[in-house]
CSV table of C-alpha atoms in Angstrom, one decimal:
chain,number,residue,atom,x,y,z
A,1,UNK,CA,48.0,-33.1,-39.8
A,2,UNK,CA,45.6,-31.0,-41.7
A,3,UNK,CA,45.3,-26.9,-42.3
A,4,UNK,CA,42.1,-26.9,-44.3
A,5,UNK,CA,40.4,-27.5,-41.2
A,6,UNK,CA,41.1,-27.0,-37.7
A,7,UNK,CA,38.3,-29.2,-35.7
A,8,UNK,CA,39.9,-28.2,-32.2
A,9,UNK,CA,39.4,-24.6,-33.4
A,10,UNK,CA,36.4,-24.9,-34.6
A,11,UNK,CA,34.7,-26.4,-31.5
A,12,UNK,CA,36.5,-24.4,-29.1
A,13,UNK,CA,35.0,-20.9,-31.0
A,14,UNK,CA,31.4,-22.6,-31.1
A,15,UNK,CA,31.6,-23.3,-27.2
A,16,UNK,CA,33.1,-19.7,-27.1
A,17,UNK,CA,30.3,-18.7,-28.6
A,18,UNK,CA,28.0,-20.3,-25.9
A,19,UNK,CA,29.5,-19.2,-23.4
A,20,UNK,CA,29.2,-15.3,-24.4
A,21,UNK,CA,26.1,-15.8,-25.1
A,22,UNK,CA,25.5,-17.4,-21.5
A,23,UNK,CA,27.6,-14.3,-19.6
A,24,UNK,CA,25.3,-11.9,-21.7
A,25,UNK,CA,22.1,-13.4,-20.3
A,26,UNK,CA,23.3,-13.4,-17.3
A,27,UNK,CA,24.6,-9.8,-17.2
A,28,UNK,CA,21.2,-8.7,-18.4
A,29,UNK,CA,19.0,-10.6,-15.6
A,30,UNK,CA,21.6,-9.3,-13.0
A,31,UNK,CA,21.6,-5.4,-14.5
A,32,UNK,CA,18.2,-5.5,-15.2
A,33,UNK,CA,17.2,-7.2,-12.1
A,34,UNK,CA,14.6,-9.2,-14.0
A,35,UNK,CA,15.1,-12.9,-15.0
A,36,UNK,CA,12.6,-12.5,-17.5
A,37,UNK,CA,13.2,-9.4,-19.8
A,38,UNK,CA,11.7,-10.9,-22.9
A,39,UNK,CA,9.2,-13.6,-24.2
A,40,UNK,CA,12.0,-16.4,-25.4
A,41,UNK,CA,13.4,-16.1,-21.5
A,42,UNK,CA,10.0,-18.0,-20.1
A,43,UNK,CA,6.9,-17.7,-22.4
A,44,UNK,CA,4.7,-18.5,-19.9
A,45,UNK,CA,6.3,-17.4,-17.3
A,46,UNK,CA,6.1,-13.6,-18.8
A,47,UNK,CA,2.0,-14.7,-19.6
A,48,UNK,CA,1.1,-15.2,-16.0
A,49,UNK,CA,3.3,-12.4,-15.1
A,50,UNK,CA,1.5,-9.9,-17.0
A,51,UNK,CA,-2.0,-11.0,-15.7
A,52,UNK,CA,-0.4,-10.5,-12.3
A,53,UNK,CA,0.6,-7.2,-13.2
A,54,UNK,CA,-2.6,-6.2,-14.6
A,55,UNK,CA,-4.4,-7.6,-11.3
A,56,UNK,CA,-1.7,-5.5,-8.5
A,57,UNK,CA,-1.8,-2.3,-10.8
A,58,UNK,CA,-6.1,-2.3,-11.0
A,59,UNK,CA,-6.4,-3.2,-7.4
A,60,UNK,CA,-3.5,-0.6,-6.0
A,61,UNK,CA,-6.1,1.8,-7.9
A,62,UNK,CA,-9.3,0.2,-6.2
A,63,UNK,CA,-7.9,0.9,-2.9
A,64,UNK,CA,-7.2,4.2,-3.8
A,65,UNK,CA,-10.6,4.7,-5.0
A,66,UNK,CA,-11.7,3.1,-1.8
A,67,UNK,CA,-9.4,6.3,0.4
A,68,UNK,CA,-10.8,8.5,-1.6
A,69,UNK,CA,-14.2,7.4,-0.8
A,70,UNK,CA,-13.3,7.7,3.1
A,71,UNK,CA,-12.6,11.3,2.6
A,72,UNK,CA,-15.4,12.0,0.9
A,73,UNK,CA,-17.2,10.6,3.8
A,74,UNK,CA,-15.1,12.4,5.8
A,75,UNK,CA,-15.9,15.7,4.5
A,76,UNK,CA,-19.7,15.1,4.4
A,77,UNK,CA,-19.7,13.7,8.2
A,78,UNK,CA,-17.5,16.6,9.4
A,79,UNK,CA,-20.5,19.2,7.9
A,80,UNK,CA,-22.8,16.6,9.4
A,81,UNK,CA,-21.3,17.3,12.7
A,82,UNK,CA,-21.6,21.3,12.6
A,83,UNK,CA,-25.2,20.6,11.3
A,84,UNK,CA,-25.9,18.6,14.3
A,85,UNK,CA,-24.4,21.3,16.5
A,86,UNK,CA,-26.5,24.1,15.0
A,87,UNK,CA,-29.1,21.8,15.7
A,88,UNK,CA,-28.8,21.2,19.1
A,89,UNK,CA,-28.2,25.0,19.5
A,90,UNK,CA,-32.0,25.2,18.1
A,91,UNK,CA,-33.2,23.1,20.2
A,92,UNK,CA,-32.0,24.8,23.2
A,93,UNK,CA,-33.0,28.3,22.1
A,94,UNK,CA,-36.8,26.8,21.2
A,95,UNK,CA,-36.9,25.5,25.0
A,96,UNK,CA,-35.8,28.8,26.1
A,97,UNK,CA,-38.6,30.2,24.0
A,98,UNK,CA,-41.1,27.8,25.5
A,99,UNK,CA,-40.6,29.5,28.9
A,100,UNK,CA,-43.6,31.7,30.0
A,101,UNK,CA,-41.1,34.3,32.1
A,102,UNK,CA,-39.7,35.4,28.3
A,103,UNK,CA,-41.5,38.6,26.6
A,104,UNK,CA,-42.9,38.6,23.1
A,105,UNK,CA,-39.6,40.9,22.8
A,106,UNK,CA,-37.3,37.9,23.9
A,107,UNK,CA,-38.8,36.0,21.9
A,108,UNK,CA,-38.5,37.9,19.1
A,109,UNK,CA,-34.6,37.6,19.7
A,110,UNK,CA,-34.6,33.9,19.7
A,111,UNK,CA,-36.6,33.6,16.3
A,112,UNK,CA,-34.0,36.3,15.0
A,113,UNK,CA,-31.1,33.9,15.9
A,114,UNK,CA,-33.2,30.7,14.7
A,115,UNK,CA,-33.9,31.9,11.0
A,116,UNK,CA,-30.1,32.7,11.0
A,117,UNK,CA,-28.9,29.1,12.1
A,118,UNK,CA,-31.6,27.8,9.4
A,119,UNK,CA,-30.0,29.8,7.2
A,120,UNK,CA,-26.4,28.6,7.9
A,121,UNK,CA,-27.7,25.0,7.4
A,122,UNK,CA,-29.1,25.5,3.9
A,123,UNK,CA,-25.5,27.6,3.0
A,124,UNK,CA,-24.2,24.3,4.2
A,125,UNK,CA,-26.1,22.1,2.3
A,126,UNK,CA,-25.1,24.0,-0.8
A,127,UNK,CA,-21.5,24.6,-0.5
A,128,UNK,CA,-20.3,21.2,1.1
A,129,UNK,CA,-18.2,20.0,-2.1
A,130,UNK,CA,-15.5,17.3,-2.4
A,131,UNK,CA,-13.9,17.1,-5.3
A,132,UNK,CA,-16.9,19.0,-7.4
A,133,UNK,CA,-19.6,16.6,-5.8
A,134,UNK,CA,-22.1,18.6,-3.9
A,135,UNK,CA,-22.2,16.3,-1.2
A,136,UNK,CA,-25.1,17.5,1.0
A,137,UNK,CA,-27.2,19.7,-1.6
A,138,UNK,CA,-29.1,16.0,-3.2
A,139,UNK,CA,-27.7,16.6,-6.7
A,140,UNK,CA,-25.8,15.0,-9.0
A,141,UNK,CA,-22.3,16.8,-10.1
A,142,UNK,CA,-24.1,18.5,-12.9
A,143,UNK,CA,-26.8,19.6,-10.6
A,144,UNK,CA,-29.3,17.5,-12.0
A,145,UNK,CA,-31.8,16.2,-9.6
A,146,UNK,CA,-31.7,13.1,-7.6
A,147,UNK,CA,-34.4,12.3,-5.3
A,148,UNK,CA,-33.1,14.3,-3.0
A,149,UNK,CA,-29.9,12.0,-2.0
A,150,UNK,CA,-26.8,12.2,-4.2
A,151,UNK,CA,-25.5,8.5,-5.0
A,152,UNK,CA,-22.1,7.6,-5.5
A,153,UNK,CA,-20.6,4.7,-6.9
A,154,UNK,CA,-17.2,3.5,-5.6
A,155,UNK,CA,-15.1,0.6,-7.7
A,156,UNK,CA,-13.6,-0.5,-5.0
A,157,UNK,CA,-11.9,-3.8,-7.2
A,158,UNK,CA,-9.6,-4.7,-10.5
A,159,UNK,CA,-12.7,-5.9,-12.6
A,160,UNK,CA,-15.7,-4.8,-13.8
A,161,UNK,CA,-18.3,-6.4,-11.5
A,162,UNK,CA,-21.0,-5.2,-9.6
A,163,UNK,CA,-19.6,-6.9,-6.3
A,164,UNK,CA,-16.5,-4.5,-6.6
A,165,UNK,CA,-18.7,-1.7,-6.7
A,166,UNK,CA,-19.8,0.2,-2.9
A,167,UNK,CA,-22.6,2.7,-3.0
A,168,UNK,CA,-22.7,5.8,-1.0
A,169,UNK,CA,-25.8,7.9,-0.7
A,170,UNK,CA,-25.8,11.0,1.2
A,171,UNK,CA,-29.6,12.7,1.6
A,172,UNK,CA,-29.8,16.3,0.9
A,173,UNK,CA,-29.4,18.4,4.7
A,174,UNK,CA,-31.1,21.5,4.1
A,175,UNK,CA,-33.9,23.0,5.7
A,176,UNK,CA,-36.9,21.7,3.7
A,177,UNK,CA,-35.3,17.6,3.9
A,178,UNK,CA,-34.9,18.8,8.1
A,179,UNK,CA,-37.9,20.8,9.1
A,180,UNK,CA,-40.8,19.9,5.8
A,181,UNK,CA,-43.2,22.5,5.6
A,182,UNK,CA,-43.0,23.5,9.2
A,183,UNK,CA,-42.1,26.6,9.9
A,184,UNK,CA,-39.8,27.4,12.8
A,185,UNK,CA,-41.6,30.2,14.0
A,186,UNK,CA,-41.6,30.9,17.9
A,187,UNK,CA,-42.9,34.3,18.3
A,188,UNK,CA,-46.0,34.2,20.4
A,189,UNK,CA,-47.1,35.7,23.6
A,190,UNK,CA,-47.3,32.4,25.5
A,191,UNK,CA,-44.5,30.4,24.3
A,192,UNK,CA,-46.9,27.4,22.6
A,193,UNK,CA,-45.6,27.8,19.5
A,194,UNK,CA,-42.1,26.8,20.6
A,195,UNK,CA,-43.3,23.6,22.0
A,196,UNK,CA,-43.8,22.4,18.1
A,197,UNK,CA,-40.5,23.4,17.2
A,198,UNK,CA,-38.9,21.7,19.6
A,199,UNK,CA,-40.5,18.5,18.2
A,200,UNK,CA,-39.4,19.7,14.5
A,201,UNK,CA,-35.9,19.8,15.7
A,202,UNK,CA,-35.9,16.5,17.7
A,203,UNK,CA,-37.3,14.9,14.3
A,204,UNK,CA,-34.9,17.1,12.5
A,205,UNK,CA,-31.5,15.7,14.9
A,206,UNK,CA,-32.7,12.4,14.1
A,207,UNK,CA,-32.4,12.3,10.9
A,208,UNK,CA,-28.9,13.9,10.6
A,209,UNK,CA,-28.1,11.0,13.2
A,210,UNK,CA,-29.0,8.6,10.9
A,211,UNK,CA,-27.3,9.6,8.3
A,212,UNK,CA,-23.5,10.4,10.1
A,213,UNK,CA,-24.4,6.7,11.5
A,214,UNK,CA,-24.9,5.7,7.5
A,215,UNK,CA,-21.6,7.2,7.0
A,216,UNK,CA,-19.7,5.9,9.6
A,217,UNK,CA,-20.5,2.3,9.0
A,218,UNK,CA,-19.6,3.4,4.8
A,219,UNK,CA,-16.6,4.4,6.1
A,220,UNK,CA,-15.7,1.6,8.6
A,221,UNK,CA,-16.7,-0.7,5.5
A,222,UNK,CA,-14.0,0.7,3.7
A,223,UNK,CA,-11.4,0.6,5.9
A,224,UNK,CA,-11.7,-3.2,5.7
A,225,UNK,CA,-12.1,-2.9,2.1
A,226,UNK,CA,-8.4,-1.6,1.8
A,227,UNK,CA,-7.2,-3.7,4.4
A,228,UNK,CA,-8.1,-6.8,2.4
A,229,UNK,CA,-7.1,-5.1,-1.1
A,230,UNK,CA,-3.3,-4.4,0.0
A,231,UNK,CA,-3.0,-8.1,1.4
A,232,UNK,CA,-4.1,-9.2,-1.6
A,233,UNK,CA,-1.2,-6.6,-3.6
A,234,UNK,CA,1.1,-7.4,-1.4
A,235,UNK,CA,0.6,-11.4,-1.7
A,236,UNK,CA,-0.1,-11.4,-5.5
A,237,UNK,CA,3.2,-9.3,-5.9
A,238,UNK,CA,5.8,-11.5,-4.1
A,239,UNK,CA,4.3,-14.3,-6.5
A,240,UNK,CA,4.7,-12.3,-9.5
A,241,UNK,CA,8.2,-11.5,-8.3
A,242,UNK,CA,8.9,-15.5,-8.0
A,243,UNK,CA,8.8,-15.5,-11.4
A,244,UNK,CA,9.5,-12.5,-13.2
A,245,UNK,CA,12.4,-10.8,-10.6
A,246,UNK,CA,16.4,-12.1,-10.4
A,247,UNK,CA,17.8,-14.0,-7.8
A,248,UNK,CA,20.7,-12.4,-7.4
A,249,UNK,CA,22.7,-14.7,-5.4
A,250,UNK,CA,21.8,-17.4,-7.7
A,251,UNK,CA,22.7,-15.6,-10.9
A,252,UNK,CA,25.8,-14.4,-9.9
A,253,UNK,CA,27.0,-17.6,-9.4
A,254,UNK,CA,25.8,-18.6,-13.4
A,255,UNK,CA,28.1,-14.8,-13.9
A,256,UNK,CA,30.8,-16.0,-12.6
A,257,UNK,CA,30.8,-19.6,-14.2
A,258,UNK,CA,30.5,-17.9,-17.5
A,259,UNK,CA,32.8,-15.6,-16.8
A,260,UNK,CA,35.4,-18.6,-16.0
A,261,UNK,CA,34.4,-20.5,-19.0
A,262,UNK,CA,34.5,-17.6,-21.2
A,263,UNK,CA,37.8,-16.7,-20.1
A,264,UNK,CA,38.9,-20.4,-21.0
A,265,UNK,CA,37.4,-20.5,-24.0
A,266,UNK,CA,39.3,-17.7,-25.3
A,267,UNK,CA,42.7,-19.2,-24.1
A,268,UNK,CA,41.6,-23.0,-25.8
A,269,UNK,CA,40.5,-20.9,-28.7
A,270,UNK,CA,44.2,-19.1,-29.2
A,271,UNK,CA,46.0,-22.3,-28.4
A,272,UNK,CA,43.8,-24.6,-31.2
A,273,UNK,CA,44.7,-21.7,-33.6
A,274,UNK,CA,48.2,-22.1,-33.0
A,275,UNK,CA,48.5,-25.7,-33.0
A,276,UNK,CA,48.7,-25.7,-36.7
A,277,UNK,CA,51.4,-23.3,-36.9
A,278,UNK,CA,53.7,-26.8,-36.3
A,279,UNK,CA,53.2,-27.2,-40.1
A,280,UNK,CA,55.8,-24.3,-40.9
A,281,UNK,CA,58.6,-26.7,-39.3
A,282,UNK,CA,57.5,-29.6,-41.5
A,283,UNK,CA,57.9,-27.0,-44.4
A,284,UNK,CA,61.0,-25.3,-42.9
């Protein structure tokens, strides 16, 4: 029997020592809810993780980016849709104004309530604003000019490519883009006058048709766009959860085997310890 050294002791404080270490892991992936909390707990595994990360967080932003782009839509079909009902309102005064039993006087009423719809459409076309983008005035947000049609750009994706870009352009809706160099001018004797401007706003309801119909398809486009993008988050997420998140179940069962082992450790630990104390009656 030796006192220098107690072997017994020496192992049972190294397993100890394991074993502690062991329980604290384990506490920390079951407080934390993560299995990996740090680089040494699965190198790789925290690699691919990140990536993951990087891909749910950017596209969760595209398809935001895509909502927003619906409401912008939104907001320019909705003035779209008063246009087009200003529009048809024209129309029916100009065919009123094309009848011969109206008086130069009557007529003189319609034009009066005419010049004020046109002038409603062009307030329209300047003031229609989402988010500081005049949307129907054919500028850009600094009110430079565009060609007439403003041009958005959507990033409707996590990376930088032109394929997870959408384009919206939205021609300018004002009277000169609606009606040219025609004036709407139906006060005459005879009523001829009206018969041209009921062929100006025909062409003019036209082309706010083909633009709501432009819209509509930009927006249906990007209903499917966030469809896709959130099955993709969603999918890409409960893989990155496979090997970043705690299964509880499982690591409460590693707790509690730690917890066992720990406890014993401690108990082998205080009994190698005191085996040498048998030295004393040797002495004694």
């Amino acid at each position: 029997m030796v006192v220098q050294h107690n072997m017994t002791a020496q192992n049972a404080n190294r397993m100890l020592g394991i074993t502690t270490g062991e329980l604290a892991k384990s506490t920390e992936k079951l407080s934390s809810g993560y299995k990996v909390n740090r680089a040494a707990d699965d190198a790789s595994g925290l690699s691919i993780s990140e990536k993951m990360r990087k891909q749910i967080r950017g596209l969760t932003q595209a398809s935001a980016n895509a909502q927003d782009g619906i409401s912008m839509v939104q907001t320019a079909e909705g003035a779209l849709t008063e246009v087009h009902s200003m529009l048809q309102r024209m129309n029916e005064l100009s065919v009123k104004a094309a009848n011969g039993t109206l008086s130069s006087a009557d007529r003189g009423n319609v034009q009066d309530e005419l010049d004020q719809l046109t002038s409603e459409i062009n307030r329209v076309s300047t003031t229609t604003k989402f988010n500081e983008l005049y949307l129907l005035s054919g500028t850009n947000q600094n009110g430079s000019a565009t060609g007439g049609v403003l041009g958005v750009s959507l990033q409707v994706g996590a990376d930088p490519l032109n394929s997870n870009k959408i384009s919206v352009g939205i021609t300018a809706m004002n009277s000169k883009t609606l009606f040219g160099s025609t004036a709407l001018n139906v006060k005459d004797s005879t009523g001829a006058l009206a018969s041209s401007v009921i062929s100006t706003i025909g062409d003019a309801i036209s082309i706010v048709s083909k633009q709501r119909s432009a819209l509509g398809a930009v927006q249906n486009r990007l209903e499917h766009t966030i469809k896709n993008l959130d099955n993709i988050v969603e999918n890409t997420t409960s893989a990155e959860s496979e090997i970043r998140d705690t299964d509880m179940a499982s690591e409460m069962v590693v707790y509690s085997k730690n917890n066992i082992l720990q406890q014993a450790g401690q108990s082998m630990l205080a009994q190698a310890n005191q085996a040498n104390q048998g030295v004393l009656s040797l002495l004694g």
